[in-house]
GROMACS .gro file of C-alpha atoms in nm:
model
  468
    1MET     CA    1  -6.644   5.770   7.665
    2ASP     CA    2  -6.274   5.783   7.751
    3ARG     CA    3  -6.140   5.987   8.036
    4ARG     CA    4  -6.071   6.297   7.831
    5ALA     CA    5  -6.439   6.307   7.690
    6ALA     CA    6  -6.568   6.269   8.059
    7VAL     CA    7  -6.363   6.552   8.173
    8VAL     CA    8  -6.531   6.769   7.904
    9CYS     CA    9  -6.860   6.662   7.964
   10ASP     CA   10  -6.849   6.648   8.321
   11ALA     CA   11  -6.649   6.930   8.536
   12GLU     CA   12  -6.622   6.699   8.814
   13ALA     CA   13  -6.496   6.395   8.632
   14GLY     CA   14  -6.089   6.262   8.626
   15ASP     CA   15  -5.924   6.059   8.872
   16ASP     CA   16  -5.580   6.101   8.969
   17HIS     CA   17  -5.496   5.712   9.029
   18GLU     CA   18  -5.397   5.685   8.657
   19ARG     CA   19  -5.117   5.972   8.708
   20GLN     CA   20  -4.781   5.816   8.783
   21GLY     CA   21  -4.554   6.026   8.542
   22THR     CA   22  -4.246   6.164   8.724
   23VAL     CA   23  -3.995   6.470   8.640
   24TRP     CA   24  -3.805   6.183   8.405
   25THR     CA   25  -4.098   6.066   8.219
   26ALA     CA   26  -4.197   6.432   8.138
   27THR     CA   27  -3.856   6.520   8.030
   28SER     CA   28  -3.848   6.219   7.794
   29HIS     CA   29  -4.207   6.353   7.669
   30ILE     CA   30  -4.066   6.702   7.615
   31VAL     CA   31  -3.758   6.572   7.452
   32ALA     CA   32  -3.954   6.367   7.238
   33ALA     CA   33  -4.193   6.644   7.135
   34VAL     CA   34  -3.923   6.936   7.096
   35VAL     CA   35  -3.619   6.728   6.924
   36GLY     CA   36  -3.777   6.642   6.569
   37SER     CA   37  -3.766   6.738   6.217
   38GLY     CA   38  -3.605   7.086   6.318
   39VAL     CA   39  -3.270   6.951   6.438
   40LEU     CA   40  -3.205   6.814   6.079
   41ALA     CA   41  -3.257   7.177   5.962
   42LEU     CA   42  -3.042   7.359   6.221
   43ALA     CA   43  -2.683   7.381   5.989
   44TRP     CA   44  -2.888   7.531   5.711
   45THR     CA   45  -3.037   7.761   5.939
   46VAL     CA   46  -2.726   7.878   6.121
   47ALA     CA   47  -2.581   7.926   5.772
   48GLN     CA   48  -2.859   8.190   5.671
   49LEU     CA   49  -2.798   8.375   5.980
   50GLY     CA   50  -2.444   8.360   6.019
   51TRP     CA   51  -2.170   8.273   6.301
   52VAL     CA   52  -2.312   8.588   6.511
   53VAL     CA   53  -2.687   8.599   6.498
   54GLY     CA   54  -2.730   8.212   6.444
   55PRO     CA   55  -2.642   8.116   6.792
   56LEU     CA   56  -2.767   8.398   6.978
   57VAL     CA   57  -3.123   8.368   6.808
   58LEU     CA   58  -3.106   7.997   6.898
   59LEU     CA   59  -3.055   8.088   7.278
   60GLY     CA   60  -3.325   8.363   7.243
   61PHE     CA   61  -3.593   8.113   7.135
   62SER     CA   62  -3.459   7.870   7.412
   63CYS     CA   63  -3.467   8.145   7.676
   64VAL     CA   64  -3.817   8.249   7.557
   65THR     CA   65  -3.947   7.890   7.550
   66TYR     CA   66  -3.843   7.802   7.914
   67TYR     CA   67  -3.982   8.124   8.094
   68THR     CA   68  -4.325   8.103   7.885
   69SER     CA   69  -4.359   7.736   7.976
   70THR     CA   70  -4.295   7.805   8.355
   71LEU     CA   71  -4.594   8.033   8.289
   72LEU     CA   72  -4.817   7.796   8.149
   73ALA     CA   73  -4.681   7.515   8.417
   74ASN     CA   74  -4.897   7.744   8.673
   75CYS     CA   75  -5.204   7.745   8.483
   76TYR     CA   76  -5.289   7.349   8.496
   77ARG     CA   77  -5.472   7.439   8.786
   78PHE     CA   78  -5.716   7.690   8.859
   79PRO     CA   79  -5.723   7.900   9.047
   80ASP     CA   80  -5.452   7.807   9.260
   81PRO     CA   81  -5.143   7.636   9.092
   82VAL     CA   82  -5.130   7.380   9.356
   83ALA     CA   83  -5.468   7.343   9.512
   84GLY     CA   84  -5.704   7.433   9.211
   85THR     CA   85  -5.909   7.228   8.963
   86PRO     CA   86  -5.691   7.055   8.741
   87ASN     CA   87  -5.714   7.167   8.335
   88ARG     CA   88  -5.674   6.842   8.129
   89GLU     CA   89  -5.598   7.017   7.801
   90TYR     CA   90  -5.443   7.338   7.681
   91ILE     CA   91  -5.738   7.505   7.595
   92ASP     CA   92  -5.921   7.422   7.923
   93ALA     CA   93  -5.655   7.663   8.083
   94VAL     CA   94  -5.724   7.921   7.848
   95ARG     CA   95  -6.144   7.887   7.918
   96CYS     CA   96  -6.033   7.932   8.296
   97TYR     CA   97  -5.811   8.211   8.283
   98LEU     CA   98  -5.923   8.397   7.983
   99GLY     CA   99  -6.295   8.321   7.939
  100PRO     CA  100  -6.484   8.163   7.637
  101LYS     CA  101  -6.416   8.437   7.384
  102ASN     CA  102  -6.021   8.337   7.379
  103VAL     CA  103  -6.137   7.933   7.342
  104MET     CA  104  -6.208   7.928   6.958
  105LEU     CA  105  -5.874   8.127   6.855
  106CYS     CA  106  -5.685   7.917   7.097
  107GLY     CA  107  -5.843   7.608   6.973
  108CYS     CA  108  -5.766   7.695   6.593
  109ALA     CA  109  -5.405   7.780   6.675
  110GLN     CA  110  -5.331   7.483   6.882
  111TYR     CA  111  -5.516   7.220   6.686
  112VAL     CA  112  -5.390   7.349   6.342
  113ASN     CA  113  -5.017   7.361   6.479
  114LEU     CA  114  -5.049   7.009   6.634
  115TRP     CA  115  -5.191   6.891   6.301
  116GLY     CA  116  -4.916   7.076   6.094
  117THR     CA  117  -4.646   6.892   6.309
  118LEU     CA  118  -4.788   6.561   6.209
  119VAL     CA  119  -4.746   6.667   5.807
  120GLY     CA  120  -4.378   6.787   5.912
  121TYR     CA  121  -4.283   6.435   6.082
  122THR     CA  122  -4.479   6.269   5.794
  123ILE     CA  123  -4.266   6.455   5.533
  124THR     CA  124  -3.923   6.444   5.759
  125ALA     CA  125  -3.963   6.061   5.819
  126SER     CA  126  -4.012   5.942   5.441
  127ALA     CA  127  -3.715   6.173   5.347
  128SER     CA  128  -3.506   5.955   5.581
  129MET     CA  129  -3.647   5.627   5.451
  130ILE     CA  130  -3.555   5.751   5.100
  131ALA     CA  131  -3.203   5.835   5.228
  132VAL     CA  132  -3.155   5.494   5.338
  133LYS     CA  133  -3.282   5.345   5.011
  134ARG     CA  134  -3.007   5.566   4.819
  135VAL     CA  135  -2.719   5.558   5.043
  136ASN     CA  136  -2.746   5.155   5.017
  137CYS     CA  137  -2.789   5.199   4.628
  138PHE     CA  138  -2.514   5.445   4.605
  139HIS     CA  139  -2.240   5.210   4.808
  140ARG     CA  140  -2.378   4.885   4.593
  141GLU     CA  141  -2.396   5.058   4.239
  142GLY     CA  142  -2.163   5.350   4.301
  143TYR     CA  143  -2.232   5.726   4.339
  144GLY     CA  144  -2.437   5.882   4.059
  145ALA     CA  145  -2.615   5.583   3.981
  146GLY     CA  146  -2.939   5.683   3.788
  147ASP     CA  147  -3.170   5.413   3.963
  148CYS     CA  148  -3.151   5.471   4.305
  149GLY     CA  149  -3.453   5.727   4.329
  150ALA     CA  150  -3.744   5.637   4.539
  151SER     CA  151  -4.126   5.749   4.540
  152GLY     CA  152  -4.157   5.988   4.853
  153SER     CA  153  -4.542   5.918   4.841
  154THR     CA  154  -4.489   5.525   4.892
  155TYR     CA  155  -4.293   5.589   5.223
  156MET     CA  156  -4.548   5.832   5.353
  157VAL     CA  157  -4.806   5.578   5.329
  158VAL     CA  158  -4.583   5.312   5.514
  159PHE     CA  159  -4.512   5.565   5.746
  160GLY     CA  160  -4.883   5.635   5.813
  161LEU     CA  161  -4.987   5.273   5.837
  162PHE     CA  162  -4.746   5.223   6.146
  163GLN     CA  163  -4.918   5.546   6.287
  164LEU     CA  164  -5.281   5.375   6.234
  165LEU     CA  165  -5.160   5.100   6.458
  166LEU     CA  166  -5.007   5.313   6.727
  167SER     CA  167  -5.305   5.553   6.727
  168GLN     CA  168  -5.520   5.313   6.905
  169LEU     CA  169  -5.345   5.342   7.228
  170PRO     CA  170  -5.560   5.561   7.421
  171SER     CA  171  -5.375   5.834   7.582
  172LEU     CA  172  -5.014   5.981   7.656
  173HIS     CA  173  -5.035   5.764   8.001
  174ASN     CA  174  -5.007   5.446   7.773
  175ILE     CA  175  -4.729   5.537   7.561
  176ALA     CA  176  -4.471   5.643   7.810
  177TRP     CA  177  -4.266   5.357   7.676
  178LEU     CA  178  -4.289   5.478   7.332
  179SER     CA  179  -4.183   5.839   7.422
  180VAL     CA  180  -3.845   5.685   7.620
  181VAL     CA  181  -3.734   5.502   7.305
  182ALA     CA  182  -3.820   5.821   7.093
  183VAL     CA  183  -3.585   6.011   7.328
  184ALA     CA  184  -3.309   5.744   7.297
  185THR     CA  185  -3.326   5.737   6.890
  186SER     CA  186  -3.325   6.104   6.905
  187PHE     CA  187  -2.996   6.110   7.128
  188GLY     CA  188  -2.864   5.842   6.868
  189TYR     CA  189  -2.923   6.036   6.543
  190SER     CA  190  -2.837   6.369   6.714
  191PHE     CA  191  -2.495   6.225   6.831
  192ILE     CA  192  -2.436   6.071   6.479
  193SER     CA  193  -2.508   6.374   6.299
  194LEU     CA  194  -2.289   6.540   6.524
  195GLY     CA  195  -2.007   6.308   6.487
  196LEU     CA  196  -2.066   6.332   6.088
  197CYS     CA  197  -2.048   6.686   6.084
  198ALA     CA  198  -1.733   6.692   6.322
  199ALA     CA  199  -1.570   6.419   6.092
  200LYS     CA  200  -1.647   6.652   5.772
  201TRP     CA  201  -1.517   6.929   5.962
  202ALA     CA  202  -1.200   6.797   6.071
  203SER     CA  203  -1.146   6.637   5.727
  204HIS     CA  204  -1.067   7.012   5.577
  205GLY     CA  205  -0.984   7.160   5.899
  206ASP     CA  206  -1.098   7.523   5.806
  207VAL     CA  207  -1.411   7.702   6.002
  208ARG     CA  208  -1.612   7.783   5.713
  209GLY     CA  209  -1.887   8.003   5.701
  210THR     CA  210  -1.918   8.408   5.745
  211LEU     CA  211  -2.020   8.648   6.029
  212ALA     CA  212  -2.317   8.739   5.830
  213GLY     CA  213  -2.443   8.397   5.679
  214ALA     CA  214  -2.497   8.274   5.326
  215SER     CA  215  -2.493   8.539   5.053
  216VAL     CA  216  -2.706   8.536   4.732
  217ASP     CA  217  -2.725   8.734   4.420
  218ALA     CA  218  -3.056   8.884   4.508
  219PRO     CA  219  -3.114   9.078   4.847
  220LYS     CA  220  -3.493   8.959   4.843
  221GLU     CA  221  -3.397   8.594   4.840
  222LYS     CA  222  -3.161   8.629   5.126
  223ALA     CA  223  -3.434   8.838   5.335
  224PHE     CA  224  -3.665   8.529   5.262
  225ASN     CA  225  -3.419   8.286   5.368
  226VAL     CA  226  -3.343   8.450   5.698
  227LEU     CA  227  -3.709   8.460   5.762
  228LEU     CA  228  -3.751   8.088   5.685
  229ALA     CA  229  -3.457   8.008   5.917
  230LEU     CA  230  -3.662   8.212   6.179
  231GLY     CA  231  -3.957   7.979   6.118
  232ASN     CA  232  -3.722   7.685   6.149
  233MET     CA  233  -3.581   7.779   6.476
  234ALA     CA  234  -3.950   7.840   6.603
  235PHE     CA  235  -4.053   7.504   6.503
  236SER     CA  236  -3.759   7.332   6.681
  237TYR     CA  237  -3.902   7.476   6.988
  238THR     CA  238  -4.256   7.347   6.970
  239PHE     CA  239  -4.409   7.193   7.280
  240ALA     CA  240  -4.662   7.417   7.426
  241ASP     CA  241  -4.911   7.289   7.271
  242VAL     CA  242  -4.867   6.959   7.454
  243LEU     CA  243  -4.726   7.096   7.781
  244ILE     CA  244  -5.064   7.092   7.958
  245GLU     CA  245  -5.126   6.700   7.844
  246ILE     CA  246  -4.767   6.621   7.946
  247GLN     CA  247  -4.840   6.806   8.290
  248ASP     CA  248  -5.169   6.566   8.321
  249THR     CA  249  -4.956   6.267   8.334
  250LEU     CA  250  -4.776   6.376   8.650
  251ARG     CA  251  -4.815   6.255   8.981
  252SER     CA  252  -4.876   6.466   9.287
  253PRO     CA  253  -4.725   6.537   9.542
  254PRO     CA  254  -4.497   6.709   9.453
  255ALA     CA  255  -4.690   6.963   9.298
  256GLU     CA  256  -4.733   6.902   8.933
  257ASN     CA  257  -4.613   7.278   8.835
  258LYS     CA  258  -4.292   7.240   9.013
  259THR     CA  259  -4.221   6.901   8.865
  260MET     CA  260  -4.308   7.052   8.515
  261LYS     CA  261  -4.091   7.332   8.561
  262ARG     CA  262  -3.789   7.114   8.639
  263ALA     CA  263  -3.878   6.881   8.331
  264SER     CA  264  -3.905   7.184   8.094
  265PHE     CA  265  -3.579   7.294   8.241
  266TYR     CA  266  -3.394   6.971   8.197
  267GLY     CA  267  -3.568   6.898   7.827
  268LEU     CA  268  -3.483   7.242   7.685
  269SER     CA  269  -3.140   7.249   7.800
  270MET     CA  270  -3.064   6.909   7.665
  271THR     CA  271  -3.228   7.012   7.354
  272THR     CA  272  -3.056   7.355   7.308
  273VAL     CA  273  -2.698   7.195   7.374
  274PHE     CA  274  -2.772   6.950   7.082
  275TYR     CA  275  -2.900   7.257   6.864
  276LEU     CA  276  -2.584   7.447   6.930
  277LEU     CA  277  -2.364   7.161   6.873
  278LEU     CA  278  -2.510   7.042   6.583
  279GLY     CA  279  -2.596   7.380   6.380
  280CYS     CA  280  -2.256   7.534   6.474
  281THR     CA  281  -2.045   7.223   6.390
  282GLY     CA  282  -2.274   7.175   6.072
  283TYR     CA  283  -2.193   7.534   5.952
  284ALA     CA  284  -1.855   7.491   6.039
  285ALA     CA  285  -1.837   7.173   5.818
  286PHE     CA  286  -2.021   7.274   5.524
  287GLY     CA  287  -2.028   7.681   5.565
  288ASN     CA  288  -2.247   7.858   5.339
  289ASP     CA  289  -2.326   7.531   5.128
  290ALA     CA  290  -2.511   7.348   5.436
  291PRO     CA  291  -2.755   7.120   5.338
  292GLY     CA  292  -3.146   7.183   5.398
  293ASN     CA  293  -3.166   6.841   5.586
  294ILE     CA  294  -2.814   6.720   5.716
  295LEU     CA  295  -2.892   6.341   5.699
  296THR     CA  296  -3.093   6.352   5.366
  297GLY     CA  297  -2.951   6.676   5.164
  298PHE     CA  298  -2.668   6.490   4.957
  299ALA     CA  299  -2.442   6.586   5.283
  300PHE     CA  300  -2.303   6.219   5.383
  301TYR     CA  301  -2.309   5.849   5.194
  302GLU     CA  302  -2.033   5.713   5.378
  303PRO     CA  303  -1.984   5.532   5.619
  304PHE     CA  304  -2.315   5.412   5.474
  305TRP     CA  305  -2.409   5.180   5.768
  306LEU     CA  306  -2.375   5.497   6.033
  307VAL     CA  307  -2.573   5.722   5.778
  308ASP     CA  308  -2.841   5.425   5.757
  309LEU     CA  309  -2.848   5.392   6.127
  310ALA     CA  310  -2.892   5.784   6.174
  311ASN     CA  311  -3.148   5.785   5.946
  312ILE     CA  312  -3.356   5.456   6.121
  313CYS     CA  313  -3.317   5.645   6.449
  314VAL     CA  314  -3.488   5.968   6.303
  315ILE     CA  315  -3.774   5.751   6.158
  316VAL     CA  316  -3.833   5.552   6.516
  317HIS     CA  317  -3.822   5.872   6.690
  318LEU     CA  318  -4.048   6.047   6.468
  319ILE     CA  319  -4.300   5.748   6.516
  320GLY     CA  320  -4.304   5.846   6.858
  321ALA     CA  321  -4.310   6.182   6.845
  322TYR     CA  322  -4.589   6.149   6.616
  323GLN     CA  323  -4.791   6.023   6.902
  324VAL     CA  324  -4.721   6.246   7.136
  325PHE     CA  325  -4.856   6.535   6.911
  326ALA     CA  326  -5.146   6.349   6.777
  327GLN     CA  327  -5.281   6.230   7.083
  328PRO     CA  328  -5.448   6.580   7.220
  329ILE     CA  329  -5.616   6.575   6.849
  330PHE     CA  330  -5.769   6.265   6.874
  331ALA     CA  331  -5.891   6.310   7.264
  332ARG     CA  332  -6.043   6.634   7.170
  333LEU     CA  333  -6.227   6.520   6.849
  334GLU     CA  334  -6.351   6.193   7.027
  335SER     CA  335  -6.458   6.398   7.311
  336TYR     CA  336  -6.670   6.650   7.103
  337VAL     CA  337  -6.849   6.357   6.935
  338ALA     CA  338  -6.911   6.187   7.252
  339CYS     CA  339  -7.078   6.469   7.409
  340GLN     CA  340  -7.284   6.552   7.063
  341TRP     CA  341  -7.411   6.194   7.082
  342PRO     CA  342  -7.371   6.072   7.425
  343ASP     CA  343  -7.622   5.793   7.376
  344ALA     CA  344  -7.540   5.656   7.035
  345LYS     CA  345  -7.427   5.290   7.042
  346PHE     CA  346  -7.150   5.318   6.792
  347ILE     CA  347  -6.984   5.620   6.970
  348ASN     CA  348  -6.961   5.470   7.293
  349ALA     CA  349  -6.941   5.086   7.237
  350THR     CA  350  -6.603   4.893   7.291
  351TYR     CA  351  -6.543   4.544   7.190
  352TYR     CA  352  -6.292   4.303   7.353
  353VAL     CA  353  -6.123   4.106   7.083
  354ARG     CA  354  -5.896   3.808   7.250
  355LEU     CA  355  -5.578   3.749   7.044
  356PRO     CA  356  -5.447   3.393   7.085
  357GLY     CA  357  -5.077   3.357   7.151
  358ARG     CA  358  -4.838   3.116   7.057
  359TRP     CA  359  -4.490   3.286   7.074
  360TRP     CA  360  -4.621   3.560   7.309
  361PRO     CA  361  -4.882   3.573   7.605
  362ALA     CA  362  -5.250   3.544   7.491
  363THR     CA  363  -5.406   3.902   7.547
  364THR     CA  364  -5.753   4.103   7.511
  365VAL     CA  365  -5.740   4.429   7.300
  366ALA     CA  366  -6.020   4.646   7.348
  367VAL     CA  367  -6.190   4.806   7.006
  368ALA     CA  368  -6.371   5.108   7.022
  369PRO     CA  369  -6.537   5.169   6.666
  370LEU     CA  370  -6.545   5.555   6.692
  371LYS     CA  371  -6.150   5.579   6.791
  372LEU     CA  372  -6.086   5.316   6.481
  373VAL     CA  373  -6.275   5.532   6.234
  374LEU     CA  374  -6.172   5.890   6.372
  375ARG     CA  375  -5.840   5.832   6.418
  376THR     CA  376  -5.794   5.657   6.060
  377ILE     CA  377  -5.948   5.960   5.898
  378ILE     CA  378  -5.735   6.202   6.070
  379ILE     CA  379  -5.404   6.001   5.986
  380MET     CA  380  -5.516   5.938   5.584
  381PHE     CA  381  -5.565   6.317   5.566
  382THR     CA  382  -5.262   6.429   5.742
  383THR     CA  383  -5.055   6.200   5.494
  384LEU     CA  384  -5.223   6.312   5.191
  385VAL     CA  385  -5.143   6.665   5.270
  386ALA     CA  386  -4.780   6.561   5.328
  387MET     CA  387  -4.770   6.402   4.989
  388LEU     CA  388  -4.897   6.737   4.793
  389LEU     CA  389  -4.657   6.972   4.999
  390PRO     CA  390  -4.335   6.766   5.042
  391PHE     CA  391  -4.143   7.056   5.134
  392PHE     CA  392  -3.916   7.000   5.419
  393ASN     CA  393  -3.770   7.332   5.532
  394ALA     CA  394  -4.077   7.530   5.393
  395VAL     CA  395  -4.350   7.333   5.576
  396LEU     CA  396  -4.116   7.312   5.906
  397GLY     CA  397  -4.072   7.707   5.866
  398LEU     CA  398  -4.491   7.778   5.824
  399ILE     CA  399  -4.556   7.535   6.106
  400GLY     CA  400  -4.319   7.698   6.333
  401ALA     CA  401  -4.422   8.046   6.251
  402LEU     CA  402  -4.774   7.994   6.296
  403GLY     CA  403  -4.773   7.827   6.617
  404PHE     CA  404  -4.481   8.003   6.808
  405TRP     CA  405  -4.647   8.336   6.907
  406PRO     CA  406  -5.009   8.226   7.005
  407LEU     CA  407  -4.906   7.918   7.165
  408SER     CA  408  -4.561   7.962   7.340
  409VAL     CA  409  -4.585   8.332   7.401
  410TYR     CA  410  -4.929   8.524   7.381
  411PHE     CA  411  -5.184   8.281   7.587
  412PRO     CA  412  -4.888   8.187   7.825
  413VAL     CA  413  -4.856   8.560   7.914
  414SER     CA  414  -5.202   8.669   7.908
  415MET     CA  415  -5.310   8.356   8.163
  416HIS     CA  416  -5.008   8.493   8.389
  417VAL     CA  417  -5.124   8.839   8.378
  418ALA     CA  418  -5.502   8.728   8.451
  419ARG     CA  419  -5.380   8.487   8.734
  420LEU     CA  420  -5.186   8.742   8.910
  421GLY     CA  421  -5.405   9.002   8.854
  422ILE     CA  422  -5.128   9.215   8.670
  423ARG     CA  423  -5.283   9.559   8.590
  424ARG     CA  424  -5.260   9.729   8.270
  425GLY     CA  425  -4.967  10.008   8.270
  426GLU     CA  426  -4.764   9.829   8.531
  427PRO     CA  427  -4.384   9.764   8.455
  428ARG     CA  428  -4.432   9.396   8.470
  429TRP     CA  429  -4.732   9.421   8.244
  430TRP     CA  430  -4.521   9.641   7.968
  431SER     CA  431  -4.227   9.399   7.989
  432LEU     CA  432  -4.451   9.132   7.925
  433GLN     CA  433  -4.637   9.284   7.624
  434ALA     CA  434  -4.290   9.417   7.463
  435MET     CA  435  -4.188   9.039   7.483
  436SER     CA  436  -4.492   8.930   7.317
  437PHE     CA  437  -4.501   9.197   7.051
  438VAL     CA  438  -4.161   9.094   6.936
  439CYS     CA  439  -4.233   8.727   6.911
  440PHE     CA  440  -4.553   8.841   6.737
  441LEU     CA  441  -4.339   9.016   6.466
  442ILE     CA  442  -4.078   8.755   6.440
  443SER     CA  443  -4.374   8.495   6.359
  444ILE     CA  444  -4.525   8.741   6.104
  445ALA     CA  445  -4.199   8.761   5.916
  446ALA     CA  446  -4.136   8.404   5.963
  447SER     CA  447  -4.459   8.318   5.795
  448ILE     CA  448  -4.415   8.534   5.498
  449GLY     CA  449  -4.062   8.394   5.410
  450SER     CA  450  -4.199   8.016   5.442
  451VAL     CA  451  -4.522   8.105   5.240
  452GLN     CA  452  -4.290   8.241   4.971
  453ASP     CA  453  -4.086   7.937   4.975
  454ILE     CA  454  -4.388   7.697   4.924
  455VAL     CA  455  -4.506   7.891   4.647
  456HIS     CA  456  -4.188   7.893   4.469
  457ASN     CA  457  -4.125   7.523   4.568
  458LEU     CA  458  -4.461   7.454   4.385
  459LYS     CA  459  -4.355   7.620   4.070
  460ALA     CA  460  -4.049   7.471   4.036
  461ALA     CA  461  -4.083   7.149   4.192
  462ALA     CA  462  -4.196   6.828   4.036
  463PRO     CA  463  -4.490   6.643   4.173
  464PHE     CA  464  -4.457   6.436   4.488
  465LYS     CA  465  -4.092   6.563   4.510
  466THR     CA  466  -3.984   6.485   4.841
  467VAL     CA  467  -3.666   6.709   4.950
  468ASN     CA  468  -3.654   7.052   4.808
   0.00000   0.00000   0.00000
């Protein structure tokens, strides 16, 4: 039985000797989780909201996310944030502070959002793979060549196979190096995208766009695009559902909540700067015609090697970020199965296979049948859904809309109220509930816009079309 399974089945389980994370490893995990698919849609998102509202909404999401992440960091231990019993997962913190009635709602929200993020990452990675092939083809054959298409389904399967290999790593502790690589590549494609947008802007010298954003013939379509943009921004700041798991990697002392607050500040500050620079520069360069995906939406083809490098960085980054979001899903399902059938040999068995080395040192690999089968099923199902709904902006918007309010706002605020014993009717209670209610309305509105866009794309797009 793995460490997370033991925590669920035995409240006394869990050793701190494995927890060697620092503020910098936690920051790398946060950046790997936050800076993903959403950054590629920022130019389009700002274009829907305009020069005034777009940057303000970005800053608003950043501030709300940071504030609620500090509330959540204090809930890692119960009842005291420094000396209490640690909660290994987000859902365990909800159980301790809010009771069992909220556990089902939290579990549905958290794991559906985590899994939806995996679907979004699969779609985005395949789009970048297609972009590499298309850009190279256009460079060789000339722009507009008719045989430069590619199957998005094929590349989704390739991405899924990579994830099958990486999924055998047991927990976040063992993939710290993967997050570091993911952060490095996220900086790479963010800077390249920013440079390409800045060069495009410099080529015409005009600050394009309008104060009110893109205009369309039908006011209804404009409203739906604005709502979808809000969902994309919410998705861009998704990481609350893995915050507790990241905090569980930190060594102590210093207190984990203090380290996590610093890591959240550093991680969100860096990503917000990137978001503002890329979103505003992209909007200035393309105006109201900004593409839905800045690297794959027919925006850039030259210099082809630089566009290729940016898309390769996207792929590598999403390979790492996928695992950051997938590991909590694996741990919860494996712990549930292990608790249900604690004596089953198939579930608890671990086999050791020695791999001979010729160009590398010989090593012994642990193979657990449960882990191999269960994680393979999850990744295969995720890949299949991505193949059936390959609509970049709409899927990202829906994931962000569904997960932002319950995970990033409602549960952190509710646990904060319970931890401090804030009574109903106090000024602090009213201010916290007002913030939560506003975020709830934003999530509902963004969900409506995202669902409408998915329905529209399903009606209009051919099967397995990768980019809308």
